[in-house]
Short mmCIF file of C-alpha atoms in Angstrom, two decimals:
data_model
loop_
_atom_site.label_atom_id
_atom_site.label_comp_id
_atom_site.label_asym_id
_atom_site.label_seq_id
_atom_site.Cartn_x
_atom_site.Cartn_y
_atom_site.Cartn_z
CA UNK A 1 0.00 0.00 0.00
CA UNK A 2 1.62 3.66 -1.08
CA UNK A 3 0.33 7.41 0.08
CA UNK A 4 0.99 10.61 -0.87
CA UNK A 5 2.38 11.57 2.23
CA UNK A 6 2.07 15.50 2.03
CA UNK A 7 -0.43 16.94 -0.10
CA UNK A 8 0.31 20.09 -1.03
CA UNK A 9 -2.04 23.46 -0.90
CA UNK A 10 -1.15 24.18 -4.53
CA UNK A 11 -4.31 22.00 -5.04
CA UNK A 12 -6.35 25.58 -3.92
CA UNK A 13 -3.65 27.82 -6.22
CA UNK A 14 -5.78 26.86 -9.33
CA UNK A 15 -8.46 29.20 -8.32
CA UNK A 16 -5.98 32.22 -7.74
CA UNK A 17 -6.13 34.05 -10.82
CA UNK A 18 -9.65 34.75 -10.53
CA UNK A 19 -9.86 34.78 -6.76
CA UNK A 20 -8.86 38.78 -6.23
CA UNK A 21 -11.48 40.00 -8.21
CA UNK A 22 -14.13 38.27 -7.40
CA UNK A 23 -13.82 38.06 -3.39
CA UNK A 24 -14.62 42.04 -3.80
CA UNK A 25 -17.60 41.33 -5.59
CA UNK A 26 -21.24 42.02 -4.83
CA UNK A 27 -21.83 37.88 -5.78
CA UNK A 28 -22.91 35.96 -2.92
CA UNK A 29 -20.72 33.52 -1.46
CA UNK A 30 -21.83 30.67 -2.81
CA UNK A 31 -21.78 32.35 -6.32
CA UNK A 32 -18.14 33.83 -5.97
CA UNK A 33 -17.23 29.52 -5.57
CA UNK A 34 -18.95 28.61 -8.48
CA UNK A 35 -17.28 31.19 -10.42
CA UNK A 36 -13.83 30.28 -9.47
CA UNK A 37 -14.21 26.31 -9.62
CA UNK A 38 -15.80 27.14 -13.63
CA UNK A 39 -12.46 29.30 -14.24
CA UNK A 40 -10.06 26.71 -12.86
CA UNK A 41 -11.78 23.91 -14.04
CA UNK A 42 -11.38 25.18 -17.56
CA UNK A 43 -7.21 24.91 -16.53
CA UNK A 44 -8.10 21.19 -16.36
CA UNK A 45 -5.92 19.28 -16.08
CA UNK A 46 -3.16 20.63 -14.29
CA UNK A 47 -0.38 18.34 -13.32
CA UNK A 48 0.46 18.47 -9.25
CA UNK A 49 3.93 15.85 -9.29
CA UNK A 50 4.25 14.21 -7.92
CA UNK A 51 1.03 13.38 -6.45
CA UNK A 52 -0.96 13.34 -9.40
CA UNK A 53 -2.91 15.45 -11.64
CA UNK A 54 -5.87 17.90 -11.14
CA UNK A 55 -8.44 16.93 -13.61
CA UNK A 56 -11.29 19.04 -12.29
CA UNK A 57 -13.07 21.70 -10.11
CA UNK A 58 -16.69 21.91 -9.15
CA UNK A 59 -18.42 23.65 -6.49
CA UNK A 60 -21.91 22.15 -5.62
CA UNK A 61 -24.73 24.76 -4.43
CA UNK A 62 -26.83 22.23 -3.08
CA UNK A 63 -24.39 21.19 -0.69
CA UNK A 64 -22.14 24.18 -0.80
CA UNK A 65 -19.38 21.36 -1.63
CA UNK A 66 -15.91 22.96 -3.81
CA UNK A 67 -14.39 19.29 -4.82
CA UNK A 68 -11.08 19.22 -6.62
CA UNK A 69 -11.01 16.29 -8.47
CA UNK A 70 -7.53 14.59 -8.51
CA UNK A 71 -6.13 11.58 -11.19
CA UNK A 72 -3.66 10.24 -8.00
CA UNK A 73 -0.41 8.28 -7.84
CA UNK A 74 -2.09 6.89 -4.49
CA UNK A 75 -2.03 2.82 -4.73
CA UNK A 76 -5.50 1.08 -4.96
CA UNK A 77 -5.24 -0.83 -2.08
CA UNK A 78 -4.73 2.50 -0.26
CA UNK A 79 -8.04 3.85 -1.68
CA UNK A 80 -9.58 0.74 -0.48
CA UNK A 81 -8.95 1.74 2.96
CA UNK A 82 -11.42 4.34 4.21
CA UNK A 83 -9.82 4.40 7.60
CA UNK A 84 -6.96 6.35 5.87
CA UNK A 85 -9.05 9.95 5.36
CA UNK A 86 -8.81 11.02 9.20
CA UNK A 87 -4.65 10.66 8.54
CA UNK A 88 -4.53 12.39 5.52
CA UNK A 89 -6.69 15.09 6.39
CA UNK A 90 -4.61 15.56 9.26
CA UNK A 91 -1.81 16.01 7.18
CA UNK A 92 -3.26 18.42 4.53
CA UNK A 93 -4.37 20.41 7.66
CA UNK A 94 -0.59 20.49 8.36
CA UNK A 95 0.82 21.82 4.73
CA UNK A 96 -2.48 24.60 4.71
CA UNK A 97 -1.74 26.04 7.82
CA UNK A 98 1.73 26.12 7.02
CA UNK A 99 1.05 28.32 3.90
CA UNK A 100 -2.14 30.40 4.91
CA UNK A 101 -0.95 32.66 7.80
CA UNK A 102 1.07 34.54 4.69
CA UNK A 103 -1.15 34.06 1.93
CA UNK A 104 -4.03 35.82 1.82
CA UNK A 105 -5.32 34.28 -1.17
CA UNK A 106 -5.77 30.65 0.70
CA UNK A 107 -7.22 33.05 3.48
CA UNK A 108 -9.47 34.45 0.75
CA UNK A 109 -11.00 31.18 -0.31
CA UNK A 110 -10.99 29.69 3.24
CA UNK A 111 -13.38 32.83 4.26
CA UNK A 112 -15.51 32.13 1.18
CA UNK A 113 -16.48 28.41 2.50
CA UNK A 114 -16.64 29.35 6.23
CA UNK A 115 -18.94 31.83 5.08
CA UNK A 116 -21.64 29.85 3.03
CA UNK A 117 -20.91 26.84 5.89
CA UNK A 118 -19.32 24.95 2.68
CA UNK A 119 -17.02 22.11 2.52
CA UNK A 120 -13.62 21.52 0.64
CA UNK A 121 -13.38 18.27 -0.80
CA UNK A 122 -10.67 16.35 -2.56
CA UNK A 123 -11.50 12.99 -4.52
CA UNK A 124 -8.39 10.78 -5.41
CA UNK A 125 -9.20 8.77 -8.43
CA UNK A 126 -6.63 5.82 -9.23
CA UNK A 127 -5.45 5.48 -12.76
CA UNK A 128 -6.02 1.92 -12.10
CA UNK A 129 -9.89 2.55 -11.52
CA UNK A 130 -10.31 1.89 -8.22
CA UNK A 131 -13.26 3.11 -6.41
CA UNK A 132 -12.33 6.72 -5.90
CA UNK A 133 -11.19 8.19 -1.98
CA UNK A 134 -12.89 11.32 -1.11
CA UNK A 135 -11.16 13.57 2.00
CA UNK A 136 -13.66 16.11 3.28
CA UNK A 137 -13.14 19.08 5.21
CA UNK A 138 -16.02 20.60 7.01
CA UNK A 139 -17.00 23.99 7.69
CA UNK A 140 -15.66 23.51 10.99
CA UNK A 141 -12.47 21.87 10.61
CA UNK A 142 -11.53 25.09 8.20
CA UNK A 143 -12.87 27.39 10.86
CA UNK A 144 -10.10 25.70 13.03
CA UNK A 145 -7.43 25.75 10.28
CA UNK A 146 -8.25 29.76 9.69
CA UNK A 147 -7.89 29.99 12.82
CA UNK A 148 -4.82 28.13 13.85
CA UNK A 149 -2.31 30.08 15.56
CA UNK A 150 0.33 26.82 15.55
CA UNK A 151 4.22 27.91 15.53
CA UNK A 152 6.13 26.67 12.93
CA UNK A 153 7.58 24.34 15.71
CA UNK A 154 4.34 22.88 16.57
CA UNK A 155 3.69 22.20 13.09
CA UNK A 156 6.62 20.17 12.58
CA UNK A 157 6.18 18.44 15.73
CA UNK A 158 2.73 17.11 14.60
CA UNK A 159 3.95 16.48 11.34
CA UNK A 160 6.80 13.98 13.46
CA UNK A 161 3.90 12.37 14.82
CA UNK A 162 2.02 11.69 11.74
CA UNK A 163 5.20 10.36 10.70
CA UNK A 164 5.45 8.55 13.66
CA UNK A 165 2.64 6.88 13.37
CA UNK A 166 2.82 5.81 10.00
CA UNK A 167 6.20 4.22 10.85
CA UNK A 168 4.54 2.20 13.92
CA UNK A 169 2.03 0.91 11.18
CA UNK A 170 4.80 -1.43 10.01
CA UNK A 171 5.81 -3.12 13.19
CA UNK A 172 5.93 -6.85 12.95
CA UNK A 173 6.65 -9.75 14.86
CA UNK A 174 8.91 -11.63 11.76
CA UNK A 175 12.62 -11.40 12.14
CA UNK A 176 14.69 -10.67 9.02
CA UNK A 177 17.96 -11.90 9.46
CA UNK A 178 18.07 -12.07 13.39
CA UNK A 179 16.39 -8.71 13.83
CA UNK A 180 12.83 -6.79 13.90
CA UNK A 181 11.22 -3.74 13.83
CA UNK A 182 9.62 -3.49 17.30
CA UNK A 183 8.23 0.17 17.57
CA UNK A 184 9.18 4.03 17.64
CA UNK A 185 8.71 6.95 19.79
CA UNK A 186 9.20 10.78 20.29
CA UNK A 187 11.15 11.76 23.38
CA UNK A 188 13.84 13.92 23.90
CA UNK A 189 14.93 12.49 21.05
CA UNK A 190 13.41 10.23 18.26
CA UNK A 191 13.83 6.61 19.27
CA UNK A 192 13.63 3.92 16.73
CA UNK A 193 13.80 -0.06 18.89
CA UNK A 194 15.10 -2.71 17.40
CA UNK A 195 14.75 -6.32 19.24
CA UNK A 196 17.68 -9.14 18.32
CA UNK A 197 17.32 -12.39 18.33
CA UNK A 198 19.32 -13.57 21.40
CA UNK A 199 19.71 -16.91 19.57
CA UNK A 200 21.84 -15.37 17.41
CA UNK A 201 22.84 -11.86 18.57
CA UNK A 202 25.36 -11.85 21.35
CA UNK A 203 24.51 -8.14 23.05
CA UNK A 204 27.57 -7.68 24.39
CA UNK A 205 29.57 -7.77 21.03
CA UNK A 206 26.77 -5.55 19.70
CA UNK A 207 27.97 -3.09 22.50
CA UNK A 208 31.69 -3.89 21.76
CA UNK A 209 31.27 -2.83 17.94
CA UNK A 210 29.34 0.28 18.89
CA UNK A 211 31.82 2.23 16.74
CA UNK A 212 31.67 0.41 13.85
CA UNK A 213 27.78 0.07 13.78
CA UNK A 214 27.30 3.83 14.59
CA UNK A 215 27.64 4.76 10.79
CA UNK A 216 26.48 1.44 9.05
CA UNK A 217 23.54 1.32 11.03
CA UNK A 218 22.20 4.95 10.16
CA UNK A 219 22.84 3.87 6.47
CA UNK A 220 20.91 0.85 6.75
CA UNK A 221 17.76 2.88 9.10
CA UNK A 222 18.20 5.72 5.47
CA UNK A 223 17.48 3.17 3.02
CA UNK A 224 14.10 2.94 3.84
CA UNK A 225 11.49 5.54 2.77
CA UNK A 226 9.29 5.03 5.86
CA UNK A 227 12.31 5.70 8.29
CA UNK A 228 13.94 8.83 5.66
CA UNK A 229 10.86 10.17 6.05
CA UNK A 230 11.05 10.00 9.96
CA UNK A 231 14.47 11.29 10.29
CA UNK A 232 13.81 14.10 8.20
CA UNK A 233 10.92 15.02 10.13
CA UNK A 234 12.98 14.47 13.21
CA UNK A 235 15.29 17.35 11.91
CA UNK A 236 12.57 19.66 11.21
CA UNK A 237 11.58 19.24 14.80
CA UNK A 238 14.78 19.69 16.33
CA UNK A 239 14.98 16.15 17.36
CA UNK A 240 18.40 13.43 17.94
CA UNK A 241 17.67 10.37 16.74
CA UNK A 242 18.75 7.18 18.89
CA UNK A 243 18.54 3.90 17.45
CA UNK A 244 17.92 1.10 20.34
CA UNK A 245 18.60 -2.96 20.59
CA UNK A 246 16.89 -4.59 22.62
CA UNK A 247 17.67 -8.99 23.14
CA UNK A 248 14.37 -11.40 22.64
CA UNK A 249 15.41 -12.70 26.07
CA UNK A 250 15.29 -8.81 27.54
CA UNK A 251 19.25 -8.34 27.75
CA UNK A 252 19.60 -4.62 27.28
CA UNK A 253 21.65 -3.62 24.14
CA UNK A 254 23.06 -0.91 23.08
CA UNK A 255 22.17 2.73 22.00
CA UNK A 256 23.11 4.51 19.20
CA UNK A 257 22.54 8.33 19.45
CA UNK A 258 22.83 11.08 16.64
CA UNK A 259 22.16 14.76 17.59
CA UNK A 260 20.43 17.23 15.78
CA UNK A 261 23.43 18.48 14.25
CA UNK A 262 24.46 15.24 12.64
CA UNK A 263 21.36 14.84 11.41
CA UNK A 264 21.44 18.38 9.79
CA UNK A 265 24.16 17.30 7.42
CA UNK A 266 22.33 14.45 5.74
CA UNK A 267 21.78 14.61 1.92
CA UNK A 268 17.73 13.70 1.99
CA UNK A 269 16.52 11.97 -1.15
CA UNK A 270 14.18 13.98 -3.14
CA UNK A 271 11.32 12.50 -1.11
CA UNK A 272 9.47 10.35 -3.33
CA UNK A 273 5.51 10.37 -1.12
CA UNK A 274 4.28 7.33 -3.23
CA UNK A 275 6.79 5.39 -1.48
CA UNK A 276 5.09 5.71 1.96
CA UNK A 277 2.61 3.07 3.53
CA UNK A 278 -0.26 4.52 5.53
CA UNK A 279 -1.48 3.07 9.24
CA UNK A 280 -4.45 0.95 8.71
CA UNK A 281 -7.24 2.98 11.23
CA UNK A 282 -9.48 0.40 10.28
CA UNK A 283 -7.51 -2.57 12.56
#
């Protein structure tokens, strides 16, 4: 199962161009929407990589509704899973608040639906056709995002636990060769556990090679997606990283710590969202 991890506001910037003039209008509300979803809609399509493409705009009087509707990268087994929409629109609530105190366009077009009590919708459509994934934002969930007063700080320590989260989604109780993935958690520092099997782990030489497994084992936590994607969202927080052993038998192992500095100097991977696998909210 893949997401797109961070959806991006640019999905609103489609209705910009026409946005100025008509917010100073005598139109109603509900008028000044339709207006802007027939102008952007005639854009249509509009790529958005590399989540997807934007392949239309409608705004529904009936149920004062603006839906952007979105040809996605997202995986069909992901659109299957209707547990997924509280994540996501947790983390679109993340990218819009981190753009709208500044722009007073996304202001603009928040005010519109708070106004009319409207919703902003996004429908992800699969190029695979599966059945399509629609994220809904009520009247008052923008009311609170218009409203959010969240430092840039607390922003990217929510985003950390969205990220968080998403990493715990893939704990397991399989070893692959001698080791698993038992769980992660934000302290002081970001702390990713490991458990080794005792059976063929020996924690003390773990502890002996501490050195040597210092800058391997960083390597090896960076080739995955799931985990760059933590430890970049650990920097943006301000966060160490340590990376923990634990023995099956419960002999402690040792700790590998990285401060924030360290961390700073890593060369991220152009982060690639569809490479990301969601928490299941439905188990």
């Amino acid at each position: 199962m893949k997401f797109i991890s961070y959806l991006k506001s640019y999905t609103i910037l489609a209705v910009l161009p026409v946005l100025a003039v008509l917010v100073s209008s005598c139109l109603s509300e509900e008028s000044k929407l339709a207006a802007i979803a027939e102008v952007a809609n005639k854009q249509c399509p509009m790529a958005m990589e590399p989540d997807g493409t934007i392949t239309g705009v409608k705004f529904d009087r009936a149920t004062r509704t603006l839906t952007y509707e979105i040809q996605s990268n997202l995986d069909p087994e992901f659109l299957a899973m209707k547990g997924n929409v509280e994540w996501m629109k947790r983390s679109m609530f993340i990218e819009l608040s981190r753009e709208s105190p500044d722009d007073e366009d996304i202001n603009d077009l928040l005010d519109l639906l708070i106004k009319c009590n409207g919703t902003l919708e996004y429908v992800f459509n699969n190029i695979v056709g599966a059945n399509p994934l629609s994220v809904k934002i009520s009247t008052d969930e923008l009311k609170k995002l218009r409203n959010s007063n969240m430092s840039e700080a607390q922003l990217n320590e929510e985003n950390l636990n969205l990220i968080l989260e998403l990493v715990n989604s893939g704990v397991t109780e399989e070893y692959t060769d001698g080791l698993r993935f038992k769980k992660v958690y934000n302290s002081d520092d970001v702390v990713i556990v490991y458990e080794a099997d005792e059976t063929l782990y020996d924690m003390k030489a773990l502890e002996q090679a501490k050195d040597e497994l210092r800058s391997t084992m960083l390597d090896e936590v960076l080739s995955s997606p799931d985990m760059e994607a933590l430890v970049e969202a650990a920097v943006a927080a301000d966060k160490g990283l340590v990376i923990s052993y634990e023995g099956s038998a419960g002999t402690k192992g040792l700790q590998l710590r990285y401060t924030p500095e360290e961390l700073g100097e890593i060369n991220f991977t152009t982060f690639n969202p569809t490479q990301i696998a969601l928490p299941d909210y439905n188990n």
